[in-house]
Short mmCIF file of C-alpha atoms and ligand atoms in Angstrom, two decimals:
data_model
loop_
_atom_site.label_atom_id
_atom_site.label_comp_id
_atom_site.label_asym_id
_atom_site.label_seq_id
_atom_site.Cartn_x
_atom_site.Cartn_y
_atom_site.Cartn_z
CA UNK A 1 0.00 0.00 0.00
CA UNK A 2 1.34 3.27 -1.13
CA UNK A 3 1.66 6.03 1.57
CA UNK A 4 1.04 9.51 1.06
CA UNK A 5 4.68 11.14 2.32
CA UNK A 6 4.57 14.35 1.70
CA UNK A 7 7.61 16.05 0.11
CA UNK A 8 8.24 19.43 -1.24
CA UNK A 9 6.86 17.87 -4.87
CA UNK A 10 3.77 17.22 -2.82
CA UNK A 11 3.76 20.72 -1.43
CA UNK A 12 4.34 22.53 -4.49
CA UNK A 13 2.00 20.19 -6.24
CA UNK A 14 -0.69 21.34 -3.52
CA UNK A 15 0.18 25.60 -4.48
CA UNK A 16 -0.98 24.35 -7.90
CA UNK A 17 -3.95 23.09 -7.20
CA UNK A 18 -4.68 26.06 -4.88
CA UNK A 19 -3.94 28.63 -7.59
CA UNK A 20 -5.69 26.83 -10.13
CA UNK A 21 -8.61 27.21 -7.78
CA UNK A 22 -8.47 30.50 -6.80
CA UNK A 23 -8.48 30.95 -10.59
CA UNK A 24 -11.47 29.54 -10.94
CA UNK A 25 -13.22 30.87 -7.94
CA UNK A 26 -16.53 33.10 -8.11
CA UNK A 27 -17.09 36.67 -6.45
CA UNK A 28 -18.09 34.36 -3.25
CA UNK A 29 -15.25 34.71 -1.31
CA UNK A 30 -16.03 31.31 -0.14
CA UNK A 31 -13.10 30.30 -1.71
CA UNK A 32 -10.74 32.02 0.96
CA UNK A 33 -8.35 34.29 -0.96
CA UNK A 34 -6.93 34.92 2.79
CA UNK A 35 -5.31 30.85 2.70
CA UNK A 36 -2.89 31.69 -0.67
CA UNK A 37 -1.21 34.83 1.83
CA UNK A 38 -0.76 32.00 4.57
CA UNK A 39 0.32 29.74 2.27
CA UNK A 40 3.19 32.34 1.37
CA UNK A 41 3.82 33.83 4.27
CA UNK A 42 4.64 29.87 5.52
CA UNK A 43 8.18 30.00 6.54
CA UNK A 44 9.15 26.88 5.00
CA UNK A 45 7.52 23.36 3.95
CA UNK A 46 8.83 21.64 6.91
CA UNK A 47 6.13 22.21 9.55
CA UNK A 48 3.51 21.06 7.23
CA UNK A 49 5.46 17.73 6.66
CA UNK A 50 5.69 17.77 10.54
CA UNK A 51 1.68 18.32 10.88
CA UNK A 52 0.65 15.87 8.30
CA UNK A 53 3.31 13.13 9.34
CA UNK A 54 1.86 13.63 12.64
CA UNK A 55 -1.55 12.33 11.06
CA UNK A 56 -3.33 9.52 13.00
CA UNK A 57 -4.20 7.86 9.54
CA UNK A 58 -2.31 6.92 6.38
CA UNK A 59 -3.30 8.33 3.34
CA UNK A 60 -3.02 6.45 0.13
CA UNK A 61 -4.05 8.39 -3.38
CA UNK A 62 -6.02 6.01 -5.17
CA UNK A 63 -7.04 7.90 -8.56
CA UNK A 64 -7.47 11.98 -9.59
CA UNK A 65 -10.34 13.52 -10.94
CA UNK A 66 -11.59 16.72 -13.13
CA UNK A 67 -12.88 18.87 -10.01
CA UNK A 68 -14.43 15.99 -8.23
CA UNK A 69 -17.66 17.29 -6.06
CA UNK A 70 -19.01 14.60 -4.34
CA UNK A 71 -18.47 10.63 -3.31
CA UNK A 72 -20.98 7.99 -3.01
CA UNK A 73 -20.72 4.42 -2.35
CA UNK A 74 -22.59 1.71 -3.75
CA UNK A 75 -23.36 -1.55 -1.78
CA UNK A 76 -20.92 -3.26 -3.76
CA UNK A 77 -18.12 -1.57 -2.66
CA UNK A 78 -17.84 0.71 -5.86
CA UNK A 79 -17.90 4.21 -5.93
CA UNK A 80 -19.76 6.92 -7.88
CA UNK A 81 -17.57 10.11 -8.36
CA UNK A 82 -19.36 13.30 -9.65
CA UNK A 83 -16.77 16.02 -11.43
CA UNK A 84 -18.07 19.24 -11.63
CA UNK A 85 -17.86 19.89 -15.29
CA UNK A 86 -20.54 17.44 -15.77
CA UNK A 87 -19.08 14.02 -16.00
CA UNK A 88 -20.01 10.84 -13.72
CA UNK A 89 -17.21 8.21 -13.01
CA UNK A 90 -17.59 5.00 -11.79
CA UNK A 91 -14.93 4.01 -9.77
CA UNK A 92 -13.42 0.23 -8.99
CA UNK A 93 -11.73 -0.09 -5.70
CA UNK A 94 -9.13 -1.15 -4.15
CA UNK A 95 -7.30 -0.14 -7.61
CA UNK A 96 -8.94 2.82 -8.63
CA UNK A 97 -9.64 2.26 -12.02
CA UNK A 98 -12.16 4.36 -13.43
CA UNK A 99 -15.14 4.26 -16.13
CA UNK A 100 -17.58 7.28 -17.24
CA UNK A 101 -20.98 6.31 -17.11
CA UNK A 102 -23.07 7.76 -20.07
CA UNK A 103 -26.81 9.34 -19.80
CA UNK A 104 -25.70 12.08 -17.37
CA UNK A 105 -27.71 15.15 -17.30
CA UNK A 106 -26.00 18.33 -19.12
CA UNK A 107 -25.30 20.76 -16.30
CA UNK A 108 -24.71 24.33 -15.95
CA UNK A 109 -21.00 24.42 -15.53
CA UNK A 110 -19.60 27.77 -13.86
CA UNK A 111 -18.68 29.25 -10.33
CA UNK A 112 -19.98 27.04 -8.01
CA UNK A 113 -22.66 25.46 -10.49
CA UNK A 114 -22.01 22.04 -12.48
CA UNK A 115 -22.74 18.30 -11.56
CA UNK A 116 -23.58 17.95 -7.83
CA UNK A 117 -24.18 15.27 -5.36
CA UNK A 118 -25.05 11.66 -6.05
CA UNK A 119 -26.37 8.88 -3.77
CA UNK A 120 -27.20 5.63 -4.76
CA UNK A 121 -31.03 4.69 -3.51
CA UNK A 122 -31.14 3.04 0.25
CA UNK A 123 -32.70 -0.10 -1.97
CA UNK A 124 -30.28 0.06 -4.87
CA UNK A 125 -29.62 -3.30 -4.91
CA UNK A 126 -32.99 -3.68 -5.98
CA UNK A 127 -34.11 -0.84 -7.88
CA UNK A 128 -30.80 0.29 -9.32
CA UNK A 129 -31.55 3.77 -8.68
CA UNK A 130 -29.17 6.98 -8.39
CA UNK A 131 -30.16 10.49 -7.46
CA UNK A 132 -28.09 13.62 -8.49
CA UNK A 133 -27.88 16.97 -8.05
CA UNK A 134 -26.62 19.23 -10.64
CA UNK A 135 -26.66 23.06 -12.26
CA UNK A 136 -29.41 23.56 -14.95
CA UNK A 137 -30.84 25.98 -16.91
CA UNK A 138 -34.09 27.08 -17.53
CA UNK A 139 -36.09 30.46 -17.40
CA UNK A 140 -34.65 33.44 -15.27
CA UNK A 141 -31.16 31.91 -14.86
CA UNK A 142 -29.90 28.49 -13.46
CA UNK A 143 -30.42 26.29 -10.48
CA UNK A 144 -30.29 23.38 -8.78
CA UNK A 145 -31.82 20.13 -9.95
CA UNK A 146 -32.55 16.54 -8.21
CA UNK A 147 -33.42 13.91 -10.98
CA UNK A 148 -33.14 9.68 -10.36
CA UNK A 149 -31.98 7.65 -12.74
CA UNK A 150 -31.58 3.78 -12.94
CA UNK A 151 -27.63 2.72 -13.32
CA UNK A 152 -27.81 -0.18 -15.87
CA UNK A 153 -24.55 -1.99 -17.18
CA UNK A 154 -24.94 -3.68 -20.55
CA UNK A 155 -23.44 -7.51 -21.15
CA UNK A 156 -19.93 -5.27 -21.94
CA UNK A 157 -19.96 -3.54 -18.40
CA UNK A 158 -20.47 -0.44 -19.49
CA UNK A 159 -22.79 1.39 -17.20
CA UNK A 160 -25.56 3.91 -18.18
CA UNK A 161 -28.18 6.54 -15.82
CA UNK A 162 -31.67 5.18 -18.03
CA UNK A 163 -35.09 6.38 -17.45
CA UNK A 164 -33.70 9.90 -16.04
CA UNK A 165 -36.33 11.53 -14.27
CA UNK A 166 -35.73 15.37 -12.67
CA UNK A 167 -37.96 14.93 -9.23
CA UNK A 168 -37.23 18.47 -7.89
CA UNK A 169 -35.52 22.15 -8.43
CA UNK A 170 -34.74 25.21 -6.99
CA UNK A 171 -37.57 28.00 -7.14
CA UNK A 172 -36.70 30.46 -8.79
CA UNK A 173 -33.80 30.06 -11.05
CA UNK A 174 -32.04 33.55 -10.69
CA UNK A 175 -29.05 34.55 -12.24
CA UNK A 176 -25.26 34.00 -10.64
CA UNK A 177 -23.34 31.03 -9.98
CA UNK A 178 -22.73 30.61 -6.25
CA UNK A 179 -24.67 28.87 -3.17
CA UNK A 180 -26.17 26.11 -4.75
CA UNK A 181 -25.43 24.02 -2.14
CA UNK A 182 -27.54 20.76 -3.85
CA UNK A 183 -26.47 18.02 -1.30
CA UNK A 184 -29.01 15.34 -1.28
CA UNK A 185 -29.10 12.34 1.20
CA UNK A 186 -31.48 9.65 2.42
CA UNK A 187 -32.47 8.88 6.12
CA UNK A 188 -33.24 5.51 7.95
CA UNK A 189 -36.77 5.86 6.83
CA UNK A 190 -35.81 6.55 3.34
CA UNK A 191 -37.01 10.05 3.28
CA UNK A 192 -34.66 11.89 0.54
CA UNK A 193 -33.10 14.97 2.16
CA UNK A 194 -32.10 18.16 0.11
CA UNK A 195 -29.80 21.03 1.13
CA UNK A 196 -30.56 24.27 -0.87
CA UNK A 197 -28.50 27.00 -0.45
CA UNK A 198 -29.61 30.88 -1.38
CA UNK A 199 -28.32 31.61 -4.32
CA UNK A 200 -26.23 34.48 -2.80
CA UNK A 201 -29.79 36.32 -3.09
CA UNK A 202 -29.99 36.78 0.71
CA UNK A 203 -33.79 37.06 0.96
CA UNK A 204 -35.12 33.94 -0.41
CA UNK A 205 -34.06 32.36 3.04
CA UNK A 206 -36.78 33.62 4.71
CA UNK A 207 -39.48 33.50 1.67
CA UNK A 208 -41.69 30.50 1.45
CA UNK A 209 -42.57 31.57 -1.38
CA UNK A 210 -39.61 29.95 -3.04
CA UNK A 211 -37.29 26.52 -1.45
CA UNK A 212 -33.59 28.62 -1.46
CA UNK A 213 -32.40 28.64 1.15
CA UNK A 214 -34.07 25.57 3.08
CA UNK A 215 -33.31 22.27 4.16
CA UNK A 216 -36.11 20.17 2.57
CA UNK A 217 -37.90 16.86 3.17
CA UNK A 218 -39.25 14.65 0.18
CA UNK A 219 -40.65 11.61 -0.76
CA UNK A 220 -38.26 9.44 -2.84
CA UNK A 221 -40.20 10.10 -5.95
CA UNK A 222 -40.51 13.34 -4.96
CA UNK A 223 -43.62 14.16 -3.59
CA UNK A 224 -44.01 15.83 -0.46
CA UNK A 225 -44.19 13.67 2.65
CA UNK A 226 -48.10 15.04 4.78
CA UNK A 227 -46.24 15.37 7.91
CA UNK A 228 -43.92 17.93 6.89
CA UNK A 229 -44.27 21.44 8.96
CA UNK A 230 -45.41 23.47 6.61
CA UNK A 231 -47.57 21.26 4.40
CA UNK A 232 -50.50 23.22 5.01
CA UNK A 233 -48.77 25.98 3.44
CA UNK A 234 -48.69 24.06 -0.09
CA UNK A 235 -46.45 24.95 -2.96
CA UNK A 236 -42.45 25.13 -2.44
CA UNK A 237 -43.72 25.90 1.29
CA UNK A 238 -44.48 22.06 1.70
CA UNK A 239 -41.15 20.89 0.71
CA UNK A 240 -39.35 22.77 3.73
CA UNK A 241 -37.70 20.87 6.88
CA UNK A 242 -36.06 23.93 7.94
CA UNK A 243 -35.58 27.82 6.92
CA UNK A 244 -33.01 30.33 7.10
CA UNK A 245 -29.53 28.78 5.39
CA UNK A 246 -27.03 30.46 3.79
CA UNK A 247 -24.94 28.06 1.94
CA UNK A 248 -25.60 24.27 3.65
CA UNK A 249 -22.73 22.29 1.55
CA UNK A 250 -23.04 19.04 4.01
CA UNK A 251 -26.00 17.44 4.73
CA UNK A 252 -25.83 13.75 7.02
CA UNK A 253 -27.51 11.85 9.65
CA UNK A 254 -25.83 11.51 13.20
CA UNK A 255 -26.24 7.84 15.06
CA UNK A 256 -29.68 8.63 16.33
CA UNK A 257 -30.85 9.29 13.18
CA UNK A 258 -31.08 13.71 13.33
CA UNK A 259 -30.05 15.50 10.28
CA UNK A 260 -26.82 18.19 10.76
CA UNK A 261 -26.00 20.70 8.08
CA UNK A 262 -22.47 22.69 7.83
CA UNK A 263 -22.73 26.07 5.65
CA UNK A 264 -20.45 28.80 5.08
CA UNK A 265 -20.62 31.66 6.59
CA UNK A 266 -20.46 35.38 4.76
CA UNK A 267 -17.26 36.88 6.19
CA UNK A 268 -16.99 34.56 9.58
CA UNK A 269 -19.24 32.54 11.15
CA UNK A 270 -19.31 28.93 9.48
CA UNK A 271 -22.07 27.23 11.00
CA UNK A 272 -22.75 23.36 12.22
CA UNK A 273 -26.21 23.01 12.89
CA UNK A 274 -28.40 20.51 14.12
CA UNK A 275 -31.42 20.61 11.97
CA UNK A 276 -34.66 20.74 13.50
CA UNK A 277 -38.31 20.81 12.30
CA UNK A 278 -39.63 23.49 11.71
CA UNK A 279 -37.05 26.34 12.90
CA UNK A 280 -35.46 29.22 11.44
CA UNK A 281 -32.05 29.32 11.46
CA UNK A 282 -31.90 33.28 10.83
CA UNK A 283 -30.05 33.86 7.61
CA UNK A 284 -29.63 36.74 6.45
CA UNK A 285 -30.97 38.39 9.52
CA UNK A 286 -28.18 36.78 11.71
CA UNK A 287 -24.74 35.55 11.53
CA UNK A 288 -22.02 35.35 13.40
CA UNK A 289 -19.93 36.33 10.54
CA UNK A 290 -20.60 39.60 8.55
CA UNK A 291 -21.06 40.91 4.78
CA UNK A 292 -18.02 40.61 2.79
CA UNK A 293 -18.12 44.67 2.08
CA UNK A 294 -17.97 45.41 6.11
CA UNK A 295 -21.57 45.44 6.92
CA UNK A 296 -22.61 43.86 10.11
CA UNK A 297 -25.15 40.91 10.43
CA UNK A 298 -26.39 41.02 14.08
CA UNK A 299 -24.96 38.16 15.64
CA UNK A 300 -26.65 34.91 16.72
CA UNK A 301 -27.08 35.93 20.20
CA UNK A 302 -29.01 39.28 19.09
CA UNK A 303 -31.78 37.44 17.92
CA UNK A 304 -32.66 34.35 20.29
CA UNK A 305 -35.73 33.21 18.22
CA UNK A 306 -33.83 32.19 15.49
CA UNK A 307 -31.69 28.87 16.33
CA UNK A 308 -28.34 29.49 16.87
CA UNK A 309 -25.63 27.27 15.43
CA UNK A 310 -23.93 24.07 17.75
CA UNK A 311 -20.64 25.26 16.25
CA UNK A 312 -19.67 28.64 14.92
CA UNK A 313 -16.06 29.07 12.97
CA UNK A 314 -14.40 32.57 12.91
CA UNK A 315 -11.88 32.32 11.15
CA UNK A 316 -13.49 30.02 8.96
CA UNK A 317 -13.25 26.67 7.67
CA UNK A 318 -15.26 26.98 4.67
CA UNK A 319 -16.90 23.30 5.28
CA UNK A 320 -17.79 21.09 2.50
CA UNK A 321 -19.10 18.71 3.38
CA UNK A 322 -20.83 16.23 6.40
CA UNK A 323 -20.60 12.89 7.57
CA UNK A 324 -21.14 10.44 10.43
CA UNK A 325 -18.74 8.11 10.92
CA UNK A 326 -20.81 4.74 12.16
CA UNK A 327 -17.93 2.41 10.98
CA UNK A 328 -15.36 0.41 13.88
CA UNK A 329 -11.94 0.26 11.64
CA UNK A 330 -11.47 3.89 13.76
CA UNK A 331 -13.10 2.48 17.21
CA UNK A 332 -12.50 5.40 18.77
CA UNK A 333 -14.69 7.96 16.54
CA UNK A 334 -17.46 5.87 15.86
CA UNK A 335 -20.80 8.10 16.00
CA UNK A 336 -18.31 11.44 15.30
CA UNK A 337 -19.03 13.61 12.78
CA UNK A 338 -16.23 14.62 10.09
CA UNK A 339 -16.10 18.42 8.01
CA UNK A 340 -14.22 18.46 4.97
CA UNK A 341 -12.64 22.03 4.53
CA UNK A 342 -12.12 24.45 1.89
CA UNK A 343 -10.40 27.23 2.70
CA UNK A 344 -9.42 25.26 5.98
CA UNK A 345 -7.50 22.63 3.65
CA UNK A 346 -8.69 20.45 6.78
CA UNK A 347 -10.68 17.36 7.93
CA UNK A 348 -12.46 18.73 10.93
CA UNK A 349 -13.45 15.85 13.25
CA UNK A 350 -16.44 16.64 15.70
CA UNK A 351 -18.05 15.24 18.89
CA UNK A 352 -21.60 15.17 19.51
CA UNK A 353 -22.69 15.10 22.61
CA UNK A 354 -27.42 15.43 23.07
CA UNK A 355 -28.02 18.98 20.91
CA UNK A 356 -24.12 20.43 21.52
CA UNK A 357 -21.00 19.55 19.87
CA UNK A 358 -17.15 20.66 20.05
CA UNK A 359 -14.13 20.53 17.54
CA UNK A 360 -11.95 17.58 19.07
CA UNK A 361 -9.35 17.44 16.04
CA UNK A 362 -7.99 19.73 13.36
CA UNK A 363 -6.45 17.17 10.57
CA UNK A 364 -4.13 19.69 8.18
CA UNK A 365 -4.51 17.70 4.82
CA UNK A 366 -2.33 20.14 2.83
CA UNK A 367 -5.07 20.28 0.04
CA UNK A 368 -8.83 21.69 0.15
CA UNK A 369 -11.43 18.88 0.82
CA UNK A 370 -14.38 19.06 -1.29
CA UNK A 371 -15.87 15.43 0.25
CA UNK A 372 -15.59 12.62 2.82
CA UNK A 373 -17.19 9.31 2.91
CA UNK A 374 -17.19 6.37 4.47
CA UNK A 375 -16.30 3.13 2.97
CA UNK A 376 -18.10 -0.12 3.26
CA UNK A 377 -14.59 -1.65 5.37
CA UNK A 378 -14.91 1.34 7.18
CA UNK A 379 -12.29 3.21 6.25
CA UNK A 380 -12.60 7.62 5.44
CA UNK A 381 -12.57 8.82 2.27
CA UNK A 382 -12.44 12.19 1.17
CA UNK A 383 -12.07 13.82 -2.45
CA UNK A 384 -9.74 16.88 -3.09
CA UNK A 385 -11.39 19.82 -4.75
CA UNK A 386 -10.06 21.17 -8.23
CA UNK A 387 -8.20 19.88 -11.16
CA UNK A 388 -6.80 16.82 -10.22
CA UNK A 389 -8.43 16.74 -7.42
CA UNK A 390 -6.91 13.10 -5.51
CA UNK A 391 -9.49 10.58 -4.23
CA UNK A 392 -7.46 9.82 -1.04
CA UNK A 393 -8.52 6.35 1.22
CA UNK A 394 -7.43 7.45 4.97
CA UNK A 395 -6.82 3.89 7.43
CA UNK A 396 -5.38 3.89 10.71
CA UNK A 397 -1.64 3.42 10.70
CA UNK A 398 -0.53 -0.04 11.50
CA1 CA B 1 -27.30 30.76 11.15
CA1 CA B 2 -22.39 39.14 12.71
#
């Protein structure tokens, strides 16, 4: 098994990357211009050799990608890699080899905005069903799109999404490329979970007039489940869990079963929520962080009937992405929840503890982490964001 040692190619190879992204980045400053000045202002490579050398986990690169977004697992061990730019890989593990699955969706590539999340169906291996998130267009501008799609593989292996069906999208499309947030995920009931983020439009939040903003509940096929909070409301209203998100880029399920989102924050004040029916978590009428030009957002604690984050970051993280680590290979952070970081070039690992949680680690991972997953042995996975971005397998060190 190949180790990830990191060396001054390594380092150097990681300035790339995090050029080529700031390159690419919209006018969010989610993409933290503020880490290129650290990363120059380092005095040397050594300490970050020291830090990730000190890791409690082996890394091993397994393949690269075309700005990889988001990881998901199917029951047979194989993974599904979405890259941004619109293509869908289907990846063969332990080796890594990789095939592009045909039938995908064409997505509105730009900024933030392309292909999205994917998650295979909790009864796959029956139905054979996918669901993805991705960037369209349409009247008024782009935005985010859910559709399923059955993953069939013909006698020569070569897989294909078939009957693609779009089962939900962001109302309205507006113009602009950032905050679509579009992570999807299922809970133990099979209830299919969506993440929207705002659009960088601010008010839409708060309007229930339109699902930006929100952390909605649906039916599988999409229909809206008759216990949600505001089904009385109908329209877009009836989709909503939650109101009030900025940017939520990780969506996940703790060991009891609650749904957590992470968003960024404007300038300060990255948020880890526990999502509950029903409330308001305040954007844009509080954050702990503040409008990029200056402008204060009353903070949190201003404001107590909107629901204040379990963890606030200042400086930020830029999180990524959410998961809950249920697996035993790592015995001693079973049930913890992991952050993959932007900005933070970090894997954030959390403890949960009733409706509060605390940062316990700060992993550096020299690289920014667009995804983490678990695998079916247990082991992490997380995805680095950006032109050959590295799908890297983490296990504990022998
Ligand atoms: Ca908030
Ligand atoms: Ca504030």
């Amino acid at each position: 098994m190949r180790r990830n040692v990191p060396t001054l190619t390594s380092l150097a190879a990681s300035l790339l990357l995090l050029s080529a992204c700031n390159g690419n980045a919209s006018p969010s400053a989610d993409a933290d211009p503020a880490t290129a000045t650290q990363e120059e202002t380092a005095p040397a490579a050594d300490p970050a050799d020291d830090a990730q050398a000190a890791l409690p986990f082996a890394s091993e690169a397994v393949a690269s990608f075309d700005e990889p977004w988001a990881l998901g697992f199917l029951p047979d061990g194989r993974l599904l890699v979405t890259e941004k730019p619109g293509t869908l890989q289907l990846v063969t593990l332990p080796g890594g080899a990789k095939q592009e699955i045909a039938g995908v969706p064409a997505v509105g590539y730009g900024g933030q905005g392309g292909f999205g999340d994917i998650t295979p169906h909790p009864q796959f291996a029956d139905n054979d069903l996918v669901y993805l998130s991705y960037a369209e267009d349409g009247d008024g501008g782009r935005g985010a799109a859910v559709a399923r799609a059955r993953l069939a593989f013909d006698a020569d292996g070569a897989g294909t999404l078939q009957d693609l069906e779009v089962i939900w999208r962001q109302v309205p499309k507006v113009s602009g490329n950032g905050h679509y947030a579009h992570r999807i995920a299922f809970d133990e009931a099979g209830k299919l979970w969506i993440a929207s983020g705002d659009r960088q439009k601010f008010d839409p939040a708060q309007d229930m007039q339109s699902n930006l903003g929100k952390i909605l509940r649906l039916n599988d096929d999409g229909s809206v489940p008759d216990d949600n909070p505001f089904v009385d409301q109908g329209g877009v209203a009836a989709q909503v869990w939650s109101l009030g998100h900025r940017n939520p880029l990780g969506l996940a399920f703790d060991a009891q079963g609650r749904p957590w989102d992470v968003e960024m924050g404007p300038a300060g004040g990255d948020e880890l929520n526990l999502v509950v029916r029903g409330e308001n978590y305040g954007y844009p009428l509080v954050s702990n962080g503040n409008h990029y030009d200056g402008r204060p957002i009353p903070d949190h604690d201003t404001r107590p009937e909107f629901k204040a984050p379990a963890i606030t970051w200042t400086p930020v993280i830029s999180p990524s992405s959410l998961m809950f680590y249920s697996g035993t290979l790592f015995p001693e952070w079973t049930g913890n929840a992991f952050i993959g970081g932007l900005s933070g070039q970090t894997l954030v690992r959390v403890e949960i503890d009733g409706d509060n949680a605390r940062e316990a680690e700060r992993f550096p991972m020299g690289a920014r982490i667009r995804d983490v997953a678990q695998g079916p042995d247990g082991a992490l996975w997380v995805i680095e964001d950006g032109k050959d971005g590295r799908l890297l397998k983490l296990t504990p060190r022998g």
